[in-house]
Amino acid sequence: MTTTHSAPSATDGAEQQLQEQFDASIAKDQRIEPRDWMPDGYRKTLIRQIAQHAHSEIIGMQPEGEWITRAPSLRRKAILFAKVQDEAGHGLYLYSAAETLGADRADLTERLIEGRQKYSSIFNYPTPSFADVGVIGWFVDGAAICNQVPLCRSSYGPYARSMVRICKEESFHQRQGYELLLTMMRGTEAQRAMVQDAVDRWWWPSLMMFGPPDGDSPNSAASMAWKIKRHTNDELRQRFVDMTVPQAAKLGVTLPDPELRWNDERGRHDFGTPDWSELQRVIKGDGPCNAERITRRRTAHEEGAWVREAASAHAAKTAARIPDAPQTQEGTAA
Amino acid sequence: MSNTDDSKAGWPLYEVFVRGKRGLNHVHVGSLHAADDRMALTHARDLYTRRNEGVSIWVVPSVHIAASTRDEKDPFFAPSADKVYRHPTFYDIPEDVPHI
């Protein structure tokens, strides 16, 4: 990070004026852009949130990626390829946004593979059946859409713009998942059982994706005040439940929550409480696949080192051979 | 855009501009790391135009971008603020004059 640390104090007139300008921009719902002055806390919170989000996309390639070679048809294989490639793309849009805040790409990767920065707990669950691919698209990408649509109006410009792009692509992810499940539900009894089993395993972890309950979410208040976040964890979780219940009915599966029912007074669904101790365990590294995910990411990074070095060496050699010559034949920009 | 120069990985940061379709300007869409210009173009294609978002791409090393200062009330833009006569609405024209 390259932030300058100047102690905020009332006597520091310039600093105070900058703070007032920043506060006024936030109050007027204007976007903050990379070169604007911003409080250190705002910058740090954003880097943490965007980096975690980017890491989640990158690690998120793994659970479904395992099914690429085993997809049941060429059509499903091509779709899955495209989806996993999108996840990589989402990670890169987000790393790009984090870098506008002064974060360093190589440093972010280090933080991920050393376990110093987190990613979404959901990707630490295994994918033992092909129905998991469908349920991930339906639940996990559906939950991601609930989370991310409001982030398109996040106060930080580059983050909001990444989100617009990502949300457009998530819609494909959710629909391909649901369509996959519809197809399986029209299949054999065994296939329907696979779908129900995957739903049973992913429902509660999906609800946990929205984070701890509001009373227990230490960073939420500041993020809301800065308009980085627009809705609380509990509000987003409720939206996800309300959105998903009719989809489950249409699909013909049961959501594994005996307390789930429509509440006429509230005009929303009541639902049970996720096992928050499980969320804490998984976040702290003790989920079913935490070690596997990080090891795989580390291995890919380390085993790819020679490629990065070779490309750098080639670039240096080419640059030395033809000094100042353009490296491509595309001609002038205009 | 970022103030990051070569990172530890050694690949410089590039800014990416995409022309959505013929007749439109290139627009800044984001950034990426690449070893050289050609790789930057290929990566930009894979990253920013997976769904027909572009017909032409520019990439430029971020360090080559010169920018005005960050201040929103930058005096750099002051010359344009006080010349209202540059706008058509500055001129009063009677209602009954057609096509103007």
Short mmCIF file of C-alpha atoms in Angstrom, two decimals:
data_model
loop_
_atom_site.label_atom_id
_atom_site.label_comp_id
_atom_site.label_asym_id
_atom_site.label_seq_id
_atom_site.Cartn_x
_atom_site.Cartn_y
_atom_site.Cartn_z
CA MET A 1 0.00 0.00 0.00
CA THR A 2 1.17 3.47 -0.75
CA THR A 3 -1.08 5.56 1.43
CA THR A 4 0.42 8.46 3.27
CA HIS A 5 -0.23 8.49 6.95
CA SER A 6 -0.98 11.94 8.21
CA ALA A 7 -2.47 12.09 11.66
CA PRO A 8 -5.93 13.58 11.49
CA SER A 9 -6.26 16.47 13.87
CA ALA A 10 -8.51 19.49 14.13
CA THR A 11 -5.52 21.79 13.74
CA ASP A 12 -4.67 20.26 10.41
CA GLY A 13 -6.82 22.54 8.31
CA ALA A 14 -5.96 21.08 4.93
CA GLU A 15 -6.70 17.57 6.09
CA GLN A 16 -9.97 18.66 7.58
CA GLN A 17 -11.00 20.36 4.37
CA LEU A 18 -10.20 17.22 2.38
CA GLN A 19 -12.22 15.17 4.83
CA GLU A 20 -15.15 17.55 4.43
CA GLN A 21 -14.96 17.33 0.64
CA PHE A 22 -14.88 13.55 0.89
CA ASP A 23 -17.85 13.46 3.28
CA ALA A 24 -19.78 15.81 0.99
CA SER A 25 -19.11 13.55 -2.02
CA ILE A 26 -20.39 10.52 -0.10
CA ALA A 27 -23.45 12.43 1.14
CA LYS A 28 -24.28 13.54 -2.40
CA ASP A 29 -23.93 9.94 -3.63
CA GLN A 30 -21.03 10.91 -5.84
CA ARG A 31 -18.40 8.32 -6.66
CA ILE A 32 -14.92 8.42 -5.17
CA GLU A 33 -12.28 7.92 -7.84
CA PRO A 34 -8.73 6.54 -7.51
CA ARG A 35 -6.81 9.78 -7.31
CA ASP A 36 -9.24 11.50 -4.93
CA TRP A 37 -8.24 12.06 -1.36
CA MET A 38 -9.84 9.47 0.92
CA PRO A 39 -9.53 8.59 4.61
CA ASP A 40 -7.06 5.81 5.38
CA GLY A 41 -9.83 3.72 6.91
CA TYR A 42 -11.89 3.93 3.73
CA ARG A 43 -8.92 2.87 1.62
CA LYS A 44 -7.99 0.00 3.93
CA THR A 45 -11.56 -1.26 4.19
CA LEU A 46 -11.93 -1.20 0.42
CA ILE A 47 -8.64 -2.96 -0.23
CA ARG A 48 -9.60 -5.66 2.27
CA GLN A 49 -13.09 -6.12 0.83
CA ILE A 50 -12.07 -6.01 -2.83
CA ALA A 51 -9.09 -8.33 -2.26
CA GLN A 52 -11.26 -10.85 -0.42
CA HIS A 53 -13.77 -10.62 -3.20
CA ALA A 54 -11.06 -11.16 -5.84
CA HIS A 55 -9.58 -14.10 -3.92
CA SER A 56 -13.05 -15.64 -3.69
CA GLU A 57 -13.45 -15.52 -7.45
CA ILE A 58 -10.04 -17.11 -7.99
CA ILE A 59 -10.49 -19.86 -5.39
CA GLY A 60 -14.07 -20.24 -6.67
CA MET A 61 -12.68 -21.69 -9.90
CA GLN A 62 -11.65 -24.85 -8.07
CA PRO A 63 -14.82 -26.55 -6.78
CA GLU A 64 -16.49 -26.54 -10.20
CA GLY A 65 -13.27 -26.76 -12.19
CA GLU A 66 -12.90 -30.28 -10.88
CA TRP A 67 -15.88 -31.26 -13.04
CA ILE A 68 -14.61 -29.89 -16.36
CA THR A 69 -12.93 -33.15 -17.37
CA ARG A 70 -15.90 -35.19 -16.14
CA ALA A 71 -18.79 -33.13 -17.50
CA PRO A 72 -21.45 -35.46 -18.93
CA SER A 73 -21.65 -33.86 -22.38
CA LEU A 74 -19.67 -31.55 -24.63
CA ARG A 75 -22.36 -28.91 -24.14
CA ARG A 76 -21.99 -29.01 -20.36
CA LYS A 77 -18.21 -29.06 -20.65
CA ALA A 78 -18.16 -25.95 -22.85
CA ILE A 79 -20.55 -24.13 -20.49
CA LEU A 80 -18.51 -25.06 -17.45
CA PHE A 81 -15.30 -23.97 -19.15
CA ALA A 82 -16.84 -20.59 -19.95
CA LYS A 83 -18.13 -20.21 -16.42
CA VAL A 84 -14.84 -21.03 -14.75
CA GLN A 85 -13.07 -18.67 -17.16
CA ASP A 86 -15.52 -15.96 -16.10
CA GLU A 87 -14.58 -16.53 -12.47
CA ALA A 88 -10.95 -15.92 -13.38
CA GLY A 89 -12.03 -12.79 -15.23
CA HIS A 90 -14.01 -11.55 -12.23
CA GLY A 91 -10.98 -12.06 -10.02
CA LEU A 92 -8.86 -10.04 -12.42
CA TYR A 93 -11.37 -7.15 -12.70
CA LEU A 94 -11.35 -6.98 -8.93
CA TYR A 95 -7.58 -7.18 -8.52
CA SER A 96 -7.43 -4.39 -11.06
CA ALA A 97 -9.81 -2.32 -8.89
CA ALA A 98 -7.74 -3.05 -5.77
CA GLU A 99 -4.62 -1.87 -7.54
CA THR A 100 -6.19 1.53 -8.17
CA LEU A 101 -6.07 1.94 -4.39
CA GLY A 102 -2.35 1.29 -4.27
CA ALA A 103 -2.47 -2.44 -3.53
CA ASP A 104 0.20 -4.53 -5.24
CA ARG A 105 -0.90 -7.55 -7.26
CA ALA A 106 1.97 -9.81 -6.27
CA ASP A 107 1.46 -8.87 -2.65
CA LEU A 108 -2.24 -9.75 -2.81
CA THR A 109 -1.40 -13.18 -4.26
CA GLU A 110 1.14 -13.72 -1.47
CA ARG A 111 -1.42 -12.78 1.15
CA LEU A 112 -3.88 -15.29 -0.27
CA ILE A 113 -1.52 -18.25 -0.45
CA GLU A 114 -0.06 -17.49 2.97
CA GLY A 115 -3.56 -17.40 4.45
CA ARG A 116 -3.20 -13.76 5.55
CA GLN A 117 -6.21 -12.64 3.53
CA LYS A 118 -9.52 -14.48 3.44
CA TYR A 119 -11.89 -15.58 0.72
CA SER A 120 -15.53 -16.63 0.87
CA SER A 121 -16.16 -19.57 3.19
CA ILE A 122 -18.45 -21.19 0.60
CA PHE A 123 -15.58 -22.40 -1.57
CA ASN A 124 -14.27 -24.63 1.19
CA TYR A 125 -17.05 -27.15 0.63
CA PRO A 126 -16.52 -30.17 -1.63
CA THR A 127 -18.28 -30.97 -4.94
CA PRO A 128 -18.77 -34.77 -4.89
CA SER A 129 -21.51 -34.91 -7.56
CA PHE A 130 -22.29 -33.17 -10.84
CA ALA A 131 -25.48 -31.81 -9.28
CA ASP A 132 -23.16 -29.65 -7.17
CA VAL A 133 -22.25 -27.75 -10.32
CA GLY A 134 -25.91 -26.90 -10.81
CA VAL A 135 -26.56 -26.02 -7.19
CA ILE A 136 -23.47 -23.80 -7.04
CA GLY A 137 -24.78 -21.88 -10.04
CA TRP A 138 -28.24 -21.60 -8.55
CA PHE A 139 -27.43 -20.91 -4.87
CA VAL A 140 -23.88 -19.60 -4.76
CA ASP A 141 -24.08 -17.42 -7.85
CA GLY A 142 -27.63 -16.45 -6.88
CA ALA A 143 -26.36 -15.33 -3.48
CA ALA A 144 -23.48 -13.56 -5.16
CA ILE A 145 -25.98 -11.65 -7.31
CA CYS A 146 -27.92 -10.56 -4.20
CA ASN A 147 -24.67 -9.34 -2.70
CA GLN A 148 -23.27 -7.75 -5.80
CA VAL A 149 -26.20 -5.95 -7.42
CA PRO A 150 -26.23 -3.29 -4.66
CA LEU A 151 -22.43 -3.06 -4.93
CA CYS A 152 -22.90 -1.69 -8.46
CA ARG A 153 -23.78 1.53 -6.59
CA SER A 154 -20.85 1.27 -4.20
CA SER A 155 -19.22 4.63 -3.50
CA TYR A 156 -15.84 3.64 -4.95
CA GLY A 157 -15.96 4.06 -8.73
CA PRO A 158 -13.64 1.27 -9.92
CA TYR A 159 -15.27 -1.25 -7.56
CA ALA A 160 -18.77 -0.28 -8.68
CA ARG A 161 -17.78 -0.52 -12.35
CA SER A 162 -16.26 -3.99 -11.85
CA MET A 163 -19.50 -5.03 -10.21
CA VAL A 164 -21.61 -3.90 -13.17
CA ARG A 165 -19.53 -6.12 -15.43
CA ILE A 166 -19.56 -9.03 -13.02
CA CYS A 167 -23.31 -8.91 -12.41
CA LYS A 168 -24.03 -9.14 -16.13
CA GLU A 169 -21.96 -12.31 -16.28
CA GLU A 170 -23.31 -13.83 -13.05
CA SER A 171 -26.74 -14.01 -14.59
CA PHE A 172 -25.45 -16.59 -17.07
CA HIS A 173 -23.91 -18.51 -14.17
CA GLN A 174 -27.12 -18.68 -12.22
CA ARG A 175 -29.27 -19.62 -15.20
CA GLN A 176 -26.96 -22.37 -16.47
CA GLY A 177 -27.01 -23.87 -12.96
CA TYR A 178 -30.77 -23.81 -12.67
CA GLU A 179 -31.19 -25.20 -16.17
CA LEU A 180 -28.76 -28.02 -15.35
CA LEU A 181 -30.85 -28.90 -12.30
CA LEU A 182 -34.11 -28.76 -14.28
CA THR A 183 -32.58 -31.24 -16.70
CA MET A 184 -31.51 -33.58 -13.91
CA MET A 185 -34.94 -33.32 -12.26
CA ARG A 186 -36.49 -34.54 -15.53
CA GLY A 187 -34.14 -37.53 -15.42
CA THR A 188 -34.07 -40.67 -13.30
CA GLU A 189 -34.98 -41.10 -9.65
CA ALA A 190 -31.27 -41.35 -8.87
CA GLN A 191 -30.61 -38.02 -10.59
CA ARG A 192 -33.40 -36.33 -8.65
CA ALA A 193 -31.90 -37.73 -5.46
CA MET A 194 -28.51 -36.27 -6.42
CA VAL A 195 -30.09 -32.83 -6.84
CA GLN A 196 -31.86 -33.01 -3.48
CA ASP A 197 -28.67 -34.19 -1.80
CA ALA A 198 -26.71 -31.27 -3.27
CA VAL A 199 -29.45 -28.83 -2.20
CA ASP A 200 -29.32 -30.24 1.35
CA ARG A 201 -25.56 -29.80 1.53
CA TRP A 202 -25.35 -26.29 0.00
CA TRP A 203 -28.37 -24.51 1.48
CA TRP A 204 -26.95 -23.55 4.88
CA PRO A 205 -23.44 -22.72 3.66
CA SER A 206 -25.10 -20.50 1.02
CA LEU A 207 -26.99 -18.58 3.70
CA MET A 208 -23.69 -18.15 5.54
CA MET A 209 -22.20 -16.45 2.48
CA PHE A 210 -23.88 -13.22 3.55
CA GLY A 211 -21.70 -13.14 6.63
CA PRO A 212 -22.48 -13.13 10.34
CA PRO A 213 -25.76 -11.67 11.64
CA ASP A 214 -25.87 -7.87 11.75
CA GLY A 215 -25.34 -7.69 15.51
CA ASP A 216 -22.11 -9.61 15.09
CA SER A 217 -20.65 -7.96 11.99
CA PRO A 218 -17.97 -5.55 13.19
CA ASN A 219 -17.12 -3.94 9.84
CA SER A 220 -20.65 -3.40 8.59
CA ALA A 221 -21.43 -0.05 10.21
CA ALA A 222 -18.42 1.76 8.78
CA SER A 223 -18.92 0.19 5.35
CA MET A 224 -22.56 1.30 5.34
CA ALA A 225 -21.66 4.84 6.41
CA TRP A 226 -19.11 5.05 3.60
CA LYS A 227 -21.67 3.56 1.20
CA ILE A 228 -19.24 0.81 0.28
CA LYS A 229 -22.01 -1.57 1.33
CA ARG A 230 -25.63 -0.63 0.74
CA HIS A 231 -27.52 -3.28 2.71
CA THR A 232 -26.87 -5.28 5.87
CA ASN A 233 -25.95 -8.97 5.85
CA ASP A 234 -29.34 -9.96 7.29
CA GLU A 235 -31.29 -7.92 4.74
CA LEU A 236 -29.40 -9.53 1.85
CA ARG A 237 -29.86 -13.00 3.36
CA GLN A 238 -33.60 -12.39 3.61
CA ARG A 239 -33.73 -11.30 -0.04
CA PHE A 240 -31.92 -14.46 -1.09
CA VAL A 241 -34.37 -16.67 0.81
CA ASP A 242 -37.39 -14.85 -0.63
CA MET A 243 -35.95 -15.14 -4.12
CA THR A 244 -35.01 -18.82 -3.84
CA VAL A 245 -38.09 -20.37 -2.22
CA PRO A 246 -40.35 -20.16 -5.31
CA GLN A 247 -37.47 -21.33 -7.52
CA ALA A 248 -37.09 -24.42 -5.30
CA ALA A 249 -40.82 -25.14 -5.54
CA LYS A 250 -40.71 -24.91 -9.32
CA LEU A 251 -37.72 -27.21 -9.43
CA GLY A 252 -39.40 -29.71 -7.11
CA VAL A 253 -36.81 -29.82 -4.34
CA THR A 254 -37.16 -29.25 -0.60
CA LEU A 255 -35.04 -26.67 1.20
CA PRO A 256 -33.69 -28.34 4.37
CA ASP A 257 -35.13 -25.92 6.92
CA PRO A 258 -38.14 -27.02 9.03
CA GLU A 259 -38.67 -23.42 10.17
CA LEU A 260 -38.96 -22.06 6.64
CA ARG A 261 -42.44 -20.63 6.03
CA TRP A 262 -44.16 -17.61 4.54
CA ASN A 263 -44.96 -14.89 7.04
CA ASP A 264 -48.04 -12.99 5.88
CA GLU A 265 -47.53 -10.14 8.34
CA ARG A 266 -43.98 -9.42 7.26
CA GLY A 267 -44.65 -10.28 3.65
CA ARG A 268 -41.44 -12.29 3.71
CA HIS A 269 -40.25 -15.77 4.64
CA ASP A 270 -39.30 -16.77 8.16
CA PHE A 271 -36.36 -19.13 8.24
CA GLY A 272 -34.07 -20.93 10.67
CA THR A 273 -30.71 -19.81 11.99
CA PRO A 274 -27.57 -21.06 10.29
CA ASP A 275 -24.97 -22.74 12.48
CA TRP A 276 -22.76 -19.72 13.03
CA SER A 277 -20.14 -21.79 14.83
CA GLU A 278 -19.69 -23.71 11.56
CA LEU A 279 -19.13 -20.43 9.70
CA GLN A 280 -16.52 -19.39 12.25
CA ARG A 281 -14.78 -22.77 11.95
CA VAL A 282 -14.65 -22.58 8.16
CA ILE A 283 -13.47 -18.96 8.19
CA LYS A 284 -10.72 -19.87 10.65
CA GLY A 285 -9.46 -22.52 8.24
CA ASP A 286 -11.16 -25.63 9.52
CA GLY A 287 -13.61 -26.28 6.67
CA PRO A 288 -13.69 -29.49 4.65
CA CYS A 289 -11.45 -28.18 1.85
CA ASN A 290 -9.55 -25.11 3.14
CA ALA A 291 -6.12 -26.71 3.04
CA GLU A 292 -6.74 -28.29 -0.36
CA ARG A 293 -7.87 -25.01 -1.94
CA ILE A 294 -4.90 -22.99 -0.72
CA THR A 295 -2.41 -25.73 -1.54
CA ARG A 296 -3.73 -25.92 -5.07
CA ARG A 297 -3.54 -22.15 -5.52
CA ARG A 298 -0.02 -22.09 -4.12
CA THR A 299 1.09 -24.94 -6.37
CA ALA A 300 -0.36 -23.26 -9.46
CA HIS A 301 1.42 -20.03 -8.55
CA GLU A 302 4.76 -21.65 -7.83
CA GLU A 303 4.71 -24.02 -10.76
CA GLY A 304 3.79 -21.13 -13.03
CA ALA A 305 6.79 -19.07 -11.94
CA TRP A 306 8.96 -20.23 -14.84
CA VAL A 307 6.30 -19.07 -17.32
CA ARG A 308 6.21 -15.60 -15.80
CA GLU A 309 10.01 -15.44 -15.76
CA ALA A 310 10.31 -16.67 -19.33
CA ALA A 311 7.80 -14.08 -20.54
CA SER A 312 9.70 -11.32 -18.75
CA ALA A 313 13.00 -12.54 -20.22
CA HIS A 314 11.49 -12.63 -23.70
CA ALA A 315 10.08 -9.13 -23.29
CA ALA A 316 13.44 -7.82 -22.10
CA LYS A 317 15.28 -9.49 -24.97
CA THR A 318 12.86 -8.17 -27.58
CA ALA A 319 13.01 -4.67 -26.14
CA ALA A 320 16.83 -4.74 -26.22
CA ARG A 321 16.96 -5.95 -29.82
CA ILE A 322 14.72 -3.25 -31.30
CA PRO A 323 15.02 -0.24 -29.05
CA ASP A 324 12.04 2.11 -29.23
CA ALA A 325 10.38 0.08 -31.98
CA PRO A 326 6.71 -0.73 -31.51
CA GLN A 327 6.26 -4.38 -30.55
CA THR A 328 3.10 -4.89 -32.57
CA GLN A 329 1.89 -4.23 -36.06
CA GLU A 330 -1.37 -2.61 -35.06
CA GLY A 331 -0.12 0.78 -36.16
CA THR A 332 -1.04 4.03 -34.57
CA ALA A 333 -3.79 4.26 -32.06
CA ALA A 334 -5.88 6.92 -33.72
CA MET B 1 -5.36 3.73 -13.12
CA SER B 2 -2.85 3.14 -10.44
CA ASN B 3 0.43 4.47 -9.22
CA THR B 4 1.88 0.97 -9.13
CA ASP B 5 4.97 0.59 -11.27
CA ASP B 6 6.55 -2.81 -11.90
CA SER B 7 5.43 -5.09 -9.14
CA LYS B 8 7.49 -7.84 -7.62
CA ALA B 9 6.18 -10.16 -10.32
CA GLY B 10 7.98 -8.01 -12.86
CA TRP B 11 5.10 -7.57 -15.30
CA PRO B 12 4.14 -3.95 -15.77
CA LEU B 13 0.58 -2.69 -15.44
CA TYR B 14 -1.29 -1.75 -18.62
CA GLU B 15 -4.45 0.30 -19.01
CA VAL B 16 -6.99 -1.13 -21.44
CA PHE B 17 -9.28 0.81 -23.78
CA VAL B 18 -11.96 -0.89 -25.86
CA ARG B 19 -13.98 0.32 -28.84
CA GLY B 20 -17.38 -1.26 -28.31
CA LYS B 21 -18.39 -1.04 -31.94
CA ARG B 22 -17.51 0.94 -35.02
CA GLY B 23 -18.50 4.55 -34.64
CA LEU B 24 -17.76 4.72 -30.90
CA ASN B 25 -14.68 5.96 -29.09
CA HIS B 26 -12.33 3.67 -27.25
CA VAL B 27 -13.28 3.70 -23.57
CA HIS B 28 -11.15 2.82 -20.57
CA VAL B 29 -12.30 -0.51 -19.14
CA GLY B 30 -9.65 -1.47 -16.61
CA SER B 31 -6.11 -2.65 -16.30
CA LEU B 32 -4.03 -5.81 -16.38
CA HIS B 33 -0.46 -7.04 -16.03
CA ALA B 34 1.50 -8.30 -19.02
CA ALA B 35 5.12 -8.88 -19.96
CA ASP B 36 4.90 -6.89 -23.20
CA ASP B 37 2.50 -5.08 -25.51
CA ARG B 38 1.49 -8.16 -27.46
CA MET B 39 0.69 -10.15 -24.35
CA ALA B 40 -1.23 -7.16 -22.99
CA LEU B 41 -3.41 -7.15 -26.12
CA THR B 42 -4.05 -10.89 -25.93
CA HIS B 43 -4.88 -10.74 -22.24
CA ALA B 44 -7.10 -7.72 -22.80
CA ARG B 45 -8.99 -9.64 -25.45
CA ASP B 46 -9.48 -12.62 -23.12
CA LEU B 47 -10.34 -10.50 -20.11
CA TYR B 48 -12.44 -7.65 -21.46
CA THR B 49 -14.04 -8.94 -24.67
CA ARG B 50 -15.31 -12.46 -23.91
CA ARG B 51 -18.82 -11.50 -25.05
CA ASN B 52 -18.36 -9.35 -28.14
CA GLU B 53 -17.73 -6.22 -26.07
CA GLY B 54 -15.23 -4.86 -28.54
CA VAL B 55 -13.98 -4.54 -32.09
CA SER B 56 -10.69 -2.82 -31.26
CA ILE B 57 -8.42 -2.65 -28.22
CA TRP B 58 -5.70 -0.21 -27.14
CA VAL B 59 -3.30 -1.03 -24.35
CA VAL B 60 -0.79 1.38 -22.86
CA PRO B 61 1.64 0.95 -19.98
CA SER B 62 0.09 2.76 -17.02
CA VAL B 63 3.30 4.65 -16.36
CA HIS B 64 2.89 6.39 -19.72
CA ILE B 65 -0.39 8.02 -18.78
CA ALA B 66 -0.09 11.65 -17.81
CA ALA B 67 -3.02 12.92 -15.78
CA SER B 68 -4.34 16.17 -14.38
CA THR B 69 -4.22 16.54 -10.62
CA ARG B 70 -6.60 14.75 -8.34
CA ASP B 71 -8.30 17.81 -6.91
CA GLU B 72 -11.90 18.16 -7.95
CA LYS B 73 -11.59 21.95 -7.70
CA ASP B 74 -8.46 21.86 -9.79
CA PRO B 75 -7.53 25.34 -11.09
CA PHE B 76 -6.41 23.49 -14.21
CA PHE B 77 -10.06 23.46 -15.28
CA ALA B 78 -10.76 27.04 -14.21
CA PRO B 79 -10.49 28.49 -17.73
CA SER B 80 -13.60 26.63 -18.79
CA ALA B 81 -15.70 27.57 -15.79
CA ASP B 82 -16.14 31.30 -16.45
CA LYS B 83 -16.96 31.30 -20.16
CA VAL B 84 -20.69 30.92 -20.22
CA TYR B 85 -20.77 32.53 -23.68
CA ARG B 86 -19.43 29.24 -25.03
CA HIS B 87 -22.81 27.63 -24.44
CA PRO B 88 -25.78 28.12 -26.78
CA THR B 89 -28.08 28.89 -23.83
CA PHE B 90 -26.11 32.11 -23.17
CA TYR B 91 -27.86 33.79 -26.10
CA ASP B 92 -31.43 35.10 -25.92
CA ILE B 93 -33.24 34.55 -29.16
CA PRO B 94 -36.92 35.56 -29.61
CA GLU B 95 -39.35 32.65 -29.41
CA ASP B 96 -40.65 33.21 -32.94
CA VAL B 97 -37.35 32.78 -34.73
CA PRO B 98 -37.50 29.30 -36.27
CA HIS B 99 -34.80 26.62 -36.55
CA ILE B 100 -32.29 28.09 -34.11
#
